[in-house]
Structures are given as structure tokens and as C-alpha cells.
mmCIF file of C-alpha atoms and ligand atoms in Angstrom:
data_model
loop_
_atom_site.group_PDB
_atom_site.id
_atom_site.type_symbol
_atom_site.label_atom_id
_atom_site.label_comp_id
_atom_site.label_asym_id
_atom_site.label_seq_id
_atom_site.Cartn_x
_atom_site.Cartn_y
_atom_site.Cartn_z
ATOM 1 C CA MET A 230 81.831 -232.928 -109.087
ATOM 2 C CA PRO A 231 82.105 -236.608 -109.896
ATOM 3 C CA GLY A 232 85.514 -238.060 -110.479
ATOM 4 C CA PHE A 233 89.033 -238.612 -109.297
ATOM 5 C CA GLY A 234 92.001 -236.310 -108.880
ATOM 6 C CA ASN A 235 93.328 -233.079 -107.450
ATOM 7 C CA TYR A 236 92.223 -229.829 -109.067
ATOM 8 C CA PRO A 237 93.065 -227.286 -110.262
ATOM 9 C CA THR A 238 96.182 -228.681 -111.855
ATOM 10 C CA PRO A 239 99.026 -226.126 -111.716
ATOM 11 C CA VAL A 240 100.045 -223.708 -114.502
ATOM 12 C CA ASN A 241 103.411 -222.059 -114.973
ATOM 13 C CA GLU A 242 105.388 -220.282 -117.599
ATOM 14 C CA LEU A 243 108.224 -222.101 -119.343
ATOM 15 C CA ALA A 244 110.259 -218.873 -119.469
ATOM 16 C CA ALA A 245 113.395 -220.529 -120.882
ATOM 17 C CA LEU A 246 111.394 -221.616 -123.972
ATOM 18 C CA SER A 247 109.384 -218.388 -124.399
ATOM 19 C CA ARG A 248 110.371 -215.689 -126.858
ATOM 20 C CA PRO A 249 109.800 -211.938 -126.736
ATOM 21 C CA GLY A 250 106.176 -211.382 -127.666
ATOM 22 C CA SER A 251 105.293 -215.093 -127.386
ATOM 23 C CA ALA A 252 105.153 -216.637 -123.963
ATOM 24 C CA LEU A 253 104.927 -220.405 -123.520
ATOM 25 C CA TRP A 254 102.902 -221.725 -120.559
ATOM 26 C CA ILE A 255 102.161 -225.255 -119.419
ATOM 27 C CA LYS A 256 99.053 -226.708 -117.710
ATOM 28 C CA HIS A 257 100.063 -229.747 -115.682
ATOM 29 C CA ASP A 258 97.443 -232.404 -116.323
ATOM 30 C CA ASP A 259 100.300 -234.830 -115.781
ATOM 31 C CA LEU A 260 99.490 -234.127 -112.115
ATOM 32 C CA THR A 261 95.739 -234.862 -112.104
ATOM 33 C CA HIS A 262 96.247 -237.741 -109.699
ATOM 34 C CA PRO A 263 99.181 -238.836 -107.508
ATOM 35 C CA ILE A 264 98.788 -242.570 -108.309
ATOM 36 C CA TYR A 265 98.333 -242.118 -112.041
ATOM 37 C CA GLY A 266 97.939 -238.704 -113.702
ATOM 38 C CA GLY A 267 97.395 -237.633 -117.294
ATOM 39 C CA ASN A 268 94.348 -236.586 -119.265
ATOM 40 C CA LYS A 269 92.413 -239.836 -119.055
ATOM 41 C CA VAL A 270 91.720 -239.238 -115.340
ATOM 42 C CA ARG A 271 89.304 -236.374 -115.944
ATOM 43 C CA LYS A 272 87.310 -238.481 -118.417
ATOM 44 C CA ILE A 273 87.175 -241.747 -116.435
ATOM 45 C CA GLY A 274 85.535 -240.231 -113.364
ATOM 46 C CA ARG A 275 82.375 -239.331 -115.181
ATOM 47 C CA LEU A 276 82.294 -242.587 -117.151
ATOM 48 C CA LEU A 277 82.661 -244.902 -114.123
ATOM 49 C CA ASP A 278 80.089 -242.830 -112.301
ATOM 50 C CA ASP A 279 77.636 -243.405 -115.145
ATOM 51 C CA ALA A 280 78.417 -247.156 -115.180
ATOM 52 C CA ARG A 281 77.700 -247.457 -111.458
ATOM 53 C CA ARG A 282 74.476 -245.414 -111.713
ATOM 54 C CA ARG A 283 73.360 -247.940 -114.293
ATOM 55 C CA GLY A 284 74.128 -250.816 -111.874
ATOM 56 C CA LYS A 285 76.983 -252.222 -114.030
ATOM 57 C CA ASP A 286 79.758 -254.308 -112.424
ATOM 58 C CA THR A 287 81.862 -254.891 -115.521
ATOM 59 C CA ILE A 288 83.447 -252.391 -117.875
ATOM 60 C CA VAL A 289 84.682 -253.183 -121.384
ATOM 61 C CA THR A 290 86.867 -250.758 -123.255
ATOM 62 C CA VAL A 291 89.256 -250.798 -126.201
ATOM 63 C CA GLY A 292 92.640 -249.336 -127.083
ATOM 64 C CA ALA A 293 96.126 -249.912 -128.372
ATOM 65 C CA ILE A 294 98.242 -252.365 -126.402
ATOM 66 C CA GLY A 295 100.053 -249.550 -124.513
ATOM 67 C CA SER A 296 96.924 -247.397 -124.060
ATOM 68 C CA HIS A 297 96.948 -244.873 -121.244
ATOM 69 C CA HIS A 298 93.188 -245.012 -121.270
ATOM 70 C CA VAL A 299 93.074 -248.796 -120.668
ATOM 71 C CA LEU A 300 95.510 -248.406 -117.771
ATOM 72 C CA THR A 301 93.541 -245.495 -116.309
ATOM 73 C CA THR A 302 90.323 -247.498 -116.530
ATOM 74 C CA GLY A 303 92.066 -250.472 -114.854
ATOM 75 C CA ILE A 304 93.384 -248.405 -111.948
ATOM 76 C CA PHE A 305 90.286 -246.380 -111.195
ATOM 77 C CA GLY A 306 87.803 -249.092 -112.092
ATOM 78 C CA LYS A 307 89.520 -251.460 -109.642
ATOM 79 C CA SER A 308 89.490 -248.740 -106.953
ATOM 80 C CA VAL A 309 85.664 -248.677 -107.081
ATOM 81 C CA GLY A 310 85.284 -252.435 -107.307
ATOM 82 C CA LEU A 311 84.471 -252.842 -110.970
ATOM 83 C CA SER A 312 85.815 -255.670 -113.215
ATOM 84 C CA ILE A 313 87.696 -254.263 -116.185
ATOM 85 C CA GLU A 314 88.006 -255.891 -119.603
ATOM 86 C CA ALA A 315 89.865 -254.343 -122.555
ATOM 87 C CA VAL A 316 90.102 -255.337 -126.176
ATOM 88 C CA VAL A 317 93.569 -254.402 -127.362
ATOM 89 C CA VAL A 318 95.077 -253.790 -130.809
ATOM 90 C CA ALA A 319 98.622 -253.428 -132.090
ATOM 91 C CA GLN A 320 100.928 -250.396 -131.851
ATOM 92 C CA PRO A 321 104.667 -249.960 -132.242
ATOM 93 C CA ARG A 322 106.752 -251.287 -129.390
ATOM 94 C CA THR A 323 108.498 -248.939 -126.997
ATOM 95 C CA GLU A 324 109.598 -249.449 -123.357
ATOM 96 C CA HIS A 325 106.664 -247.222 -122.305
ATOM 97 C CA VAL A 326 104.173 -249.391 -124.212
ATOM 98 C CA LEU A 327 105.403 -252.615 -122.585
ATOM 99 C CA GLU A 328 105.322 -251.015 -119.154
ATOM 100 C CA ASN A 329 101.689 -249.945 -119.624
ATOM 101 C CA LEU A 330 100.759 -253.449 -120.775
ATOM 102 C CA ARG A 331 102.412 -255.057 -117.732
ATOM 103 C CA ALA A 332 100.720 -252.472 -115.448
ATOM 104 C CA ASP A 333 97.315 -253.326 -116.966
ATOM 105 C CA LEU A 334 97.866 -256.951 -116.017
ATOM 106 C CA ALA A 335 98.997 -255.990 -112.519
ATOM 107 C CA GLN A 336 95.696 -254.108 -112.021
ATOM 108 C CA GLY A 337 93.819 -257.293 -112.964
ATOM 109 C CA VAL A 338 92.565 -256.014 -116.319
ATOM 110 C CA SER A 339 91.413 -258.879 -118.581
ATOM 111 C CA LEU A 340 92.962 -258.241 -121.972
ATOM 112 C CA PHE A 341 91.435 -259.589 -125.175
ATOM 113 C CA PRO A 342 93.875 -259.361 -128.123
ATOM 114 C CA ALA A 343 92.373 -258.338 -131.500
ATOM 115 C CA SER A 344 94.096 -258.420 -134.869
ATOM 116 C CA SER A 345 92.458 -255.142 -136.112
ATOM 117 C CA TYR A 346 89.849 -252.579 -135.055
ATOM 118 C CA VAL A 347 87.241 -254.541 -137.058
ATOM 119 C CA HIS A 348 88.063 -257.707 -135.112
ATOM 120 C CA ALA A 349 88.016 -255.572 -131.972
ATOM 121 C CA ALA A 350 84.486 -254.475 -132.737
ATOM 122 C CA PHE A 351 83.310 -258.093 -132.822
ATOM 123 C CA VAL A 352 84.994 -258.952 -129.550
ATOM 124 C CA LEU A 353 83.569 -255.807 -127.942
ATOM 125 C CA ALA A 354 80.076 -256.602 -129.141
ATOM 126 C CA SER A 355 80.250 -260.050 -127.529
ATOM 127 C CA ARG A 356 81.334 -258.533 -124.180
ATOM 128 C CA ILE A 357 78.589 -255.922 -124.359
ATOM 129 C CA VAL A 358 76.043 -258.658 -124.981
ATOM 130 C CA HIS A 359 77.279 -260.224 -121.720
ATOM 131 C CA GLY A 360 76.230 -257.006 -119.936
ATOM 132 C CA ALA A 361 79.490 -255.006 -119.761
ATOM 133 C CA TYR A 362 79.327 -251.182 -119.750
ATOM 134 C CA TYR A 363 81.046 -249.961 -122.931
ATOM 135 C CA ILE A 364 83.627 -247.169 -122.850
ATOM 136 C CA PRO A 365 84.982 -246.208 -126.299
ATOM 137 C CA ALA A 366 88.671 -245.788 -127.088
ATOM 138 C CA GLY A 367 90.295 -243.038 -125.103
ATOM 139 C CA GLY A 368 87.106 -242.618 -123.017
ATOM 140 C CA SER A 369 86.047 -240.122 -125.695
ATOM 141 C CA ASN A 370 82.319 -239.968 -125.887
ATOM 142 C CA ARG A 371 80.234 -237.063 -124.680
ATOM 143 C CA ILE A 372 80.235 -238.246 -121.060
ATOM 144 C CA GLY A 373 84.032 -238.535 -120.955
ATOM 145 C CA ALA A 374 84.654 -235.321 -122.833
ATOM 146 C CA LEU A 375 82.563 -233.420 -120.310
ATOM 147 C CA GLY A 376 85.522 -233.905 -117.974
ATOM 148 C CA TYR A 377 87.358 -231.516 -120.291
ATOM 149 C CA VAL A 378 84.466 -229.073 -120.441
ATOM 150 C CA ASP A 379 85.009 -228.890 -116.689
ATOM 151 C CA ALA A 380 88.705 -228.442 -117.213
ATOM 152 C CA ALA A 381 88.090 -225.362 -119.390
ATOM 153 C CA GLY A 382 86.057 -223.945 -116.516
ATOM 154 C CA GLU A 383 88.991 -224.639 -114.223
ATOM 155 C CA LEU A 384 91.325 -222.800 -116.601
ATOM 156 C CA ALA A 385 88.919 -219.804 -116.749
ATOM 157 C CA ALA A 386 88.973 -219.616 -112.932
ATOM 158 C CA GLN A 387 92.809 -219.638 -112.972
ATOM 159 C CA VAL A 388 92.788 -216.788 -115.488
ATOM 160 C CA ARG A 389 90.344 -214.779 -113.315
ATOM 161 C CA ASP A 390 92.548 -215.452 -110.266
ATOM 162 C CA GLY A 391 95.610 -214.152 -112.073
ATOM 163 C CA ALA A 392 97.451 -217.522 -112.125
ATOM 164 C CA LEU A 393 98.132 -217.000 -115.852
ATOM 165 C CA PRO A 394 97.268 -214.471 -118.558
ATOM 166 C CA GLU A 395 94.303 -215.358 -120.785
ATOM 167 C CA PRO A 396 95.848 -217.712 -123.403
ATOM 168 C CA ASP A 397 95.329 -216.797 -127.060
ATOM 169 C CA LEU A 398 96.125 -220.373 -128.105
ATOM 170 C CA LEU A 399 95.997 -223.699 -126.340
ATOM 171 C CA VAL A 400 97.988 -226.580 -127.893
ATOM 172 C CA VAL A 401 97.115 -230.203 -127.091
ATOM 173 C CA ALA A 402 97.516 -233.678 -128.630
ATOM 174 C CA LEU A 403 94.592 -235.083 -130.547
ATOM 175 C CA GLY A 404 94.137 -238.874 -130.129
ATOM 176 C CA SER A 405 90.569 -240.009 -129.622
ATOM 177 C CA GLY A 406 89.435 -236.390 -129.433
ATOM 178 C CA GLY A 407 87.719 -236.062 -126.065
ATOM 179 C CA THR A 408 90.321 -233.776 -124.625
ATOM 180 C CA ALA A 409 90.479 -231.213 -127.469
ATOM 181 C CA ALA A 410 86.753 -231.374 -128.095
ATOM 182 C CA GLY A 411 85.844 -230.925 -124.452
ATOM 183 C CA LEU A 412 88.256 -227.992 -124.133
ATOM 184 C CA ALA A 413 86.957 -226.235 -127.240
ATOM 185 C CA ALA A 414 83.376 -226.669 -126.008
ATOM 186 C CA GLY A 415 84.263 -225.511 -122.482
ATOM 187 C CA LEU A 416 86.170 -222.471 -123.752
ATOM 188 C CA ALA A 417 83.172 -221.511 -125.860
ATOM 189 C CA ARG A 418 80.983 -221.813 -122.819
ATOM 190 C CA GLU A 419 83.380 -219.733 -120.691
ATOM 191 C CA GLY A 420 83.615 -217.058 -123.328
ATOM 192 C CA LEU A 421 87.420 -216.979 -123.201
ATOM 193 C CA ARG A 422 89.170 -215.898 -126.390
ATOM 194 C CA THR A 423 91.418 -218.977 -126.318
ATOM 195 C CA ARG A 424 91.508 -221.075 -129.467
ATOM 196 C CA VAL A 425 92.566 -224.725 -129.469
ATOM 197 C CA LEU A 426 95.246 -226.118 -131.793
ATOM 198 C CA ALA A 427 94.839 -229.907 -131.744
ATOM 199 C CA VAL A 428 97.878 -231.790 -132.962
ATOM 200 C CA THR A 429 96.744 -235.044 -134.615
ATOM 201 C CA VAL A 430 98.717 -238.045 -133.438
ATOM 202 C CA ALA A 431 96.233 -240.793 -134.390
ATOM 203 C CA GLU A 432 94.966 -242.359 -137.581
ATOM 204 C CA PRO A 433 93.248 -242.113 -139.946
ATOM 205 C CA PRO A 434 93.707 -238.335 -139.456
ATOM 206 C CA GLY A 435 90.560 -237.363 -141.402
ATOM 207 C CA PHE A 436 88.358 -239.561 -139.241
ATOM 208 C CA VAL A 437 89.997 -238.418 -136.017
ATOM 209 C CA GLU A 438 89.520 -234.736 -136.950
ATOM 210 C CA ARG A 439 85.836 -235.098 -137.961
ATOM 211 C CA ALA A 440 85.126 -237.074 -134.812
ATOM 212 C CA ALA A 441 86.674 -234.370 -132.625
ATOM 213 C CA LEU A 442 84.679 -231.595 -134.316
ATOM 214 C CA ALA A 443 81.452 -233.568 -133.947
ATOM 215 C CA LEU A 444 82.209 -234.274 -130.282
ATOM 216 C CA ALA A 445 82.937 -230.599 -129.585
ATOM 217 C CA ALA A 446 79.480 -229.754 -130.872
ATOM 218 C CA GLN A 447 77.870 -232.458 -128.705
ATOM 219 C CA CYS A 448 79.420 -231.072 -125.512
ATOM 220 C CA VAL A 449 77.626 -227.705 -125.544
ATOM 221 C CA GLU A 450 74.110 -226.375 -125.784
ATOM 222 C CA ARG A 451 72.773 -225.685 -129.261
ATOM 223 C CA GLY A 452 73.585 -221.958 -129.333
ATOM 224 C CA LEU A 453 77.314 -222.586 -128.782
ATOM 225 C CA ARG A 454 77.933 -225.413 -131.251
ATOM 226 C CA ARG A 455 79.210 -223.276 -134.050
ATOM 227 C CA ASP A 456 81.532 -221.435 -131.667
ATOM 228 C CA ALA A 457 82.848 -224.737 -130.184
ATOM 229 C CA ARG A 458 83.676 -226.110 -133.615
ATOM 230 C CA ALA A 459 85.129 -222.810 -134.878
ATOM 231 C CA ARG A 460 87.678 -222.538 -132.121
ATOM 232 C CA LEU A 461 89.002 -226.042 -132.710
ATOM 233 C CA GLU A 462 91.797 -226.001 -135.316
ATOM 234 C CA VAL A 463 93.481 -229.273 -136.248
ATOM 235 C CA THR A 464 96.947 -229.870 -137.704
ATOM 236 C CA ARG A 465 98.343 -233.102 -139.185
ATOM 237 C CA SER A 466 101.856 -231.708 -139.623
ATOM 238 C CA TYR A 467 103.310 -233.617 -136.691
ATOM 239 C CA LEU A 468 101.905 -237.106 -137.313
ATOM 240 C CA GLY A 469 104.978 -238.437 -139.182
ATOM 241 C CA ASP A 470 104.652 -242.177 -140.052
ATOM 242 C CA GLY A 471 101.549 -242.507 -137.908
ATOM 243 C CA TYR A 472 100.222 -243.384 -134.469
ATOM 244 C CA GLY A 473 102.980 -244.499 -132.137
ATOM 245 C CA TYR A 474 105.812 -243.772 -134.540
ATOM 246 C CA ALA A 475 108.386 -241.271 -133.221
ATOM 247 C CA THR A 476 109.347 -238.218 -135.292
ATOM 248 C CA GLU A 477 112.453 -236.068 -135.481
ATOM 249 C CA ALA A 478 110.521 -232.955 -134.539
ATOM 250 C CA GLY A 479 109.145 -234.895 -131.565
ATOM 251 C CA ALA A 480 112.665 -235.927 -130.540
ATOM 252 C CA ARG A 481 113.807 -232.271 -130.598
ATOM 253 C CA ALA A 482 110.740 -231.239 -128.629
ATOM 254 C CA MET A 483 111.560 -233.976 -126.053
ATOM 255 C CA SER A 484 115.049 -232.610 -125.434
ATOM 256 C CA ALA A 485 113.771 -228.997 -125.237
ATOM 257 C CA ALA A 486 111.168 -230.131 -122.703
ATOM 258 C CA GLN A 487 113.737 -232.110 -120.775
ATOM 259 C CA SER A 488 115.795 -228.912 -120.393
ATOM 260 C CA VAL A 489 112.967 -227.336 -118.398
ATOM 261 C CA GLY A 490 112.166 -230.490 -116.434
ATOM 262 C CA VAL A 491 109.176 -231.747 -118.464
ATOM 263 C CA THR A 492 109.116 -235.383 -119.605
ATOM 264 C CA LEU A 493 107.328 -236.233 -122.870
ATOM 265 C CA ASP A 494 106.363 -239.466 -124.595
ATOM 266 C CA SER A 495 107.022 -240.043 -128.289
ATOM 267 C CA THR A 496 103.403 -241.004 -129.205
ATOM 268 C CA TYR A 497 101.417 -237.987 -127.960
ATOM 269 C CA THR A 498 103.068 -235.272 -126.000
ATOM 270 C CA ALA A 499 106.299 -234.926 -128.002
ATOM 271 C CA LYS A 500 104.260 -234.233 -131.146
ATOM 272 C CA ALA A 501 101.972 -231.731 -129.386
ATOM 273 C CA PHE A 502 104.929 -229.974 -127.758
ATOM 274 C CA ALA A 503 106.721 -229.755 -131.135
ATOM 275 C CA GLY A 504 103.586 -227.941 -132.367
ATOM 276 C CA ALA A 505 103.603 -225.577 -129.432
ATOM 277 C CA LEU A 506 107.321 -224.752 -129.904
ATOM 278 C CA ASP A 507 106.709 -223.960 -133.600
ATOM 279 C CA CYS A 508 103.890 -221.619 -132.605
ATOM 280 C CA VAL A 509 106.256 -219.813 -130.258
ATOM 281 C CA ALA A 510 108.986 -219.641 -132.912
ATOM 282 C CA ALA A 511 106.523 -218.221 -135.425
ATOM 283 C CA GLY A 512 105.271 -215.687 -132.881
ATOM 284 C CA ARG A 513 101.777 -216.983 -133.596
ATOM 285 C CA ALA A 514 100.290 -215.721 -130.356
ATOM 286 C CA LYS A 515 101.176 -213.682 -127.297
ATOM 287 C CA THR A 516 100.288 -216.368 -124.770
ATOM 288 C CA ILE A 517 100.485 -219.996 -125.773
ATOM 289 C CA LEU A 518 99.387 -222.688 -123.361
ATOM 290 C CA TYR A 519 100.666 -226.192 -123.884
ATOM 291 C CA TRP A 520 98.317 -228.660 -122.166
ATOM 292 C CA HIS A 521 100.472 -231.510 -120.735
ATOM 293 C CA THR A 522 98.511 -234.742 -120.882
ATOM 294 C CA LEU A 523 101.049 -237.453 -119.855
ATOM 295 C CA SER A 524 101.016 -239.007 -116.376
ATOM 296 C CA SER A 525 104.091 -238.062 -114.336
ATOM 297 C CA ALA A 526 103.225 -240.418 -111.421
ATOM 298 C CA PRO A 527 105.900 -243.071 -110.789
ATOM 299 C CA MET A 528 105.153 -246.377 -112.531
ATOM 300 C CA ALA A 529 106.904 -248.659 -109.997
ATOM 301 C CA PRO A 530 103.902 -248.984 -107.615
ATOM 302 C CA LEU A 531 101.655 -249.855 -110.553
ATOM 303 C CA LEU A 532 104.027 -252.632 -111.633
ATOM 304 C CA VAL A 533 104.003 -254.453 -108.321
ATOM 305 C CA GLY A 534 102.879 -258.007 -109.140
ATOM 306 C CA ALA A 535 103.159 -257.458 -112.889
ATOM 307 C CA PRO A 536 104.438 -260.363 -115.000
ATOM 308 C CA ALA A 537 107.942 -260.010 -116.337
ATOM 309 C CA GLU A 538 108.260 -259.130 -120.024
ATOM 310 C CA SER A 539 109.532 -262.661 -120.679
ATOM 311 C CA ALA A 540 106.361 -264.113 -119.091
ATOM 312 C CA LEU A 541 103.910 -262.157 -121.232
ATOM 313 C CA ASP A 542 101.352 -264.031 -123.302
ATOM 314 C CA ALA A 543 102.755 -264.381 -126.846
ATOM 315 C CA ARG A 544 99.541 -263.092 -128.385
ATOM 316 C CA LEU A 545 99.733 -259.904 -126.365
ATOM 317 C CA LEU A 546 103.439 -259.413 -126.968
ATOM 318 C CA LYS A 547 102.846 -259.764 -130.703
ATOM 319 C CA LEU A 548 100.621 -256.682 -130.526
ATOM 320 C CA ALA A 549 103.612 -254.591 -129.524
ATOM 321 C CA LYS A 550 105.041 -254.429 -133.049
ATOM 322 C CA ALA A 551 108.670 -253.881 -133.931
ATOM 323 C CA PRO A 552 109.046 -250.269 -135.029
ATOM 324 C CA ARG A 553 108.908 -249.628 -138.831
ATOM 325 C CA LYS A 554 112.301 -248.980 -140.382
HETATM 326 C C1 PLP B 631 95.071 -240.188 -124.827
HETATM 327 C C2 PLP B 631 96.151 -239.197 -124.737
HETATM 328 C C3 PLP B 631 96.079 -237.996 -125.458
HETATM 329 C C4 PLP B 631 94.946 -237.659 -126.385
HETATM 330 O O1 PLP B 631 93.751 -237.375 -125.734
HETATM 331 P P1 PLP B 631 92.379 -237.687 -126.492
HETATM 332 O O2 PLP B 631 91.356 -237.170 -125.596
HETATM 333 O O3 PLP B 631 92.352 -239.177 -126.690
HETATM 334 O O4 PLP B 631 92.398 -236.977 -127.811
HETATM 335 C C5 PLP B 631 97.067 -237.083 -125.328
HETATM 336 N N1 PLP B 631 98.164 -237.348 -124.578
HETATM 337 C C6 PLP B 631 98.303 -238.511 -123.859
HETATM 338 C C7 PLP B 631 99.518 -238.727 -123.076
HETATM 339 C C8 PLP B 631 97.309 -239.488 -123.951
HETATM 340 O O5 PLP B 631 97.441 -240.621 -123.309
#
């Protein structure tokens, strides 16, 4: 299998947060890789492989200024000797966002600030004309999402081996869509009964949701397309003020997770975990699997050689917006 990381990632029950008749489990994709984990690792392996097969030496991608995908591309692209460029757009400022930005620079990623996604498209086009291999936001095209078709196969093997009961419901954050789409497609292919509840965290939600459904259909053979789409359910209930803005439900989910030793971020995983906790509280399914997508690898090694916050380029810093009040 092409790619990076250590698989299968572990699963365990979060017994302290389960209820009678509704067990909460976690799949630890925070542990996909010891240097930098999270869900972008499964996608980037296939994408970088494709770039190298096509003889490319430069990658261009796009994301918010604190993007996990841009950082993942920087780390793993560098490890195979590729030059990485990223066009970056604004998102609300958090400590986590600034740390990711500084880590990008420490990996040698060339960052091109853009004032909007429309502006970003122009900058991207000019880099692609120069011969760079294009990876979309979040690494979410069919090639990247196939990493999550594989992940569903990995889950099916864990169910067969008795590592966990067959989940009725899988809950995961929905950003650029590759993770949820790949999982829905992979579960259809495996013939598990597991449905996917994708918690929208990105905007505009209607676009994000349609893109995920279309991508799920692209990831399987013709006969399974309807099944892949049908098992992907999307909810906007946890989005709050929008991408990157913390919510109260997310803050409660963060402290619940902390009580069982799981760290969440406010942009993605807190919102998804809030959705999973509500499903448990409502007794929505017997076995609920929360898919944990945030890297738990220590950041310090990735920040060696990073510029101090005070030394950051003003145009980049401006993209980390003050939170809305
Ligand atoms: C990118 C990301 C997601 C969303 O995954 P997509 O495949 O983009 O939908 C979820 N959680 C974290 C921590 C992420 O960085």
C-alpha cells in the first residue's frame, strides 16, 4: 500500500462516556504517524505517490492559514524531496493556528497569501502553469479520499478480529469531505452496516455537503454508488458561527474528552465529538464510533527553526483574523 504511517490505528471504548444501550468507541487516527498524525496522513501518501509517478518535483496546494493539510503536505512532501508551495487564506486566530503556520515555515513550505478563495484560484493557476502538481484543499479529491476507502477496510478487519463490535454509526468531522466520503464508500464496499454521520465544520455548508456526496460516489465502482451516498448523512447543527469559530457545545465536548484523556481542537474535532456525545445521549445507536482526526504528535520537533510569532510576515499574520465577537 502506498503511503505513510502505522496501521491499523487503535480502537477503544470510551466507557466513562458510554451509556447503557449506547457504547461510545474511538478510532485513533490521531496516531497515524509518530511525527505528525491526523487524518491528512492517509490522504497525502497516495497523492504524493501520484505526483512522483508523474515526474513532478513541486507540489502546490491550498488551505486556511492554520491548515493541517498544508502542514501534512509540507512534512511528508519534504521527506520525499519535493518542494511544497501553498496558497493560504484567512481563518480565525487561535494558538493552534499560529503554531501550524510557524511549523509550515519550519518545513520550508513557500506560502502565498491570498485575500479570498477566488484570489487563491488565480494564484494556484499561475503555479500550476509553472508545472506544479496540484493538490486541492484538504487533499480531498478521489486519489486522496481513497486513503479513507482503505481505512474502512482496516476498520472491517478490526471488526472481524474482534477488536470492536460492528459500529452502527460512525461520527466524523466534515471539512473538505475526503475523509467522510472515503469512509462511506469504503463501508459500502466492505458491506458493513455502519452509517456515517458527517458533522459539517466548513463553509458554505451546502457546497461542502454536495461535494462530499459526489466524492463518495466517485470512490466506488458504479454498482455501489447509491449505497455509498445513502450511508453518508450530514448535519450542520454543530457549525456555529462558521469555520474556525469555537462553539459552546464544542467547548463542553472538549472538557468531556479531556476527562478521558482525549485532546480536541475547536475547529474540527470538538464539533464532531459534540455530535457523537449527542448521539450517545439520544441512544441513537448501540455502537457509536467517533473517528478522531487530530494529530496527537508533539509539535515541538516540528517547530525547530520556525520563526517567532513576532517575526512572521505581516501579510501572513493578517490572515490569522481576530476572532469574531
Ligand atoms: C481536515 C480535518 C478534518 C476534515 O477532514 P476532511 O477530509 O477535510 O473532511 C477533520 N479533522 C481534522 C483535525 C482535520 O484537520
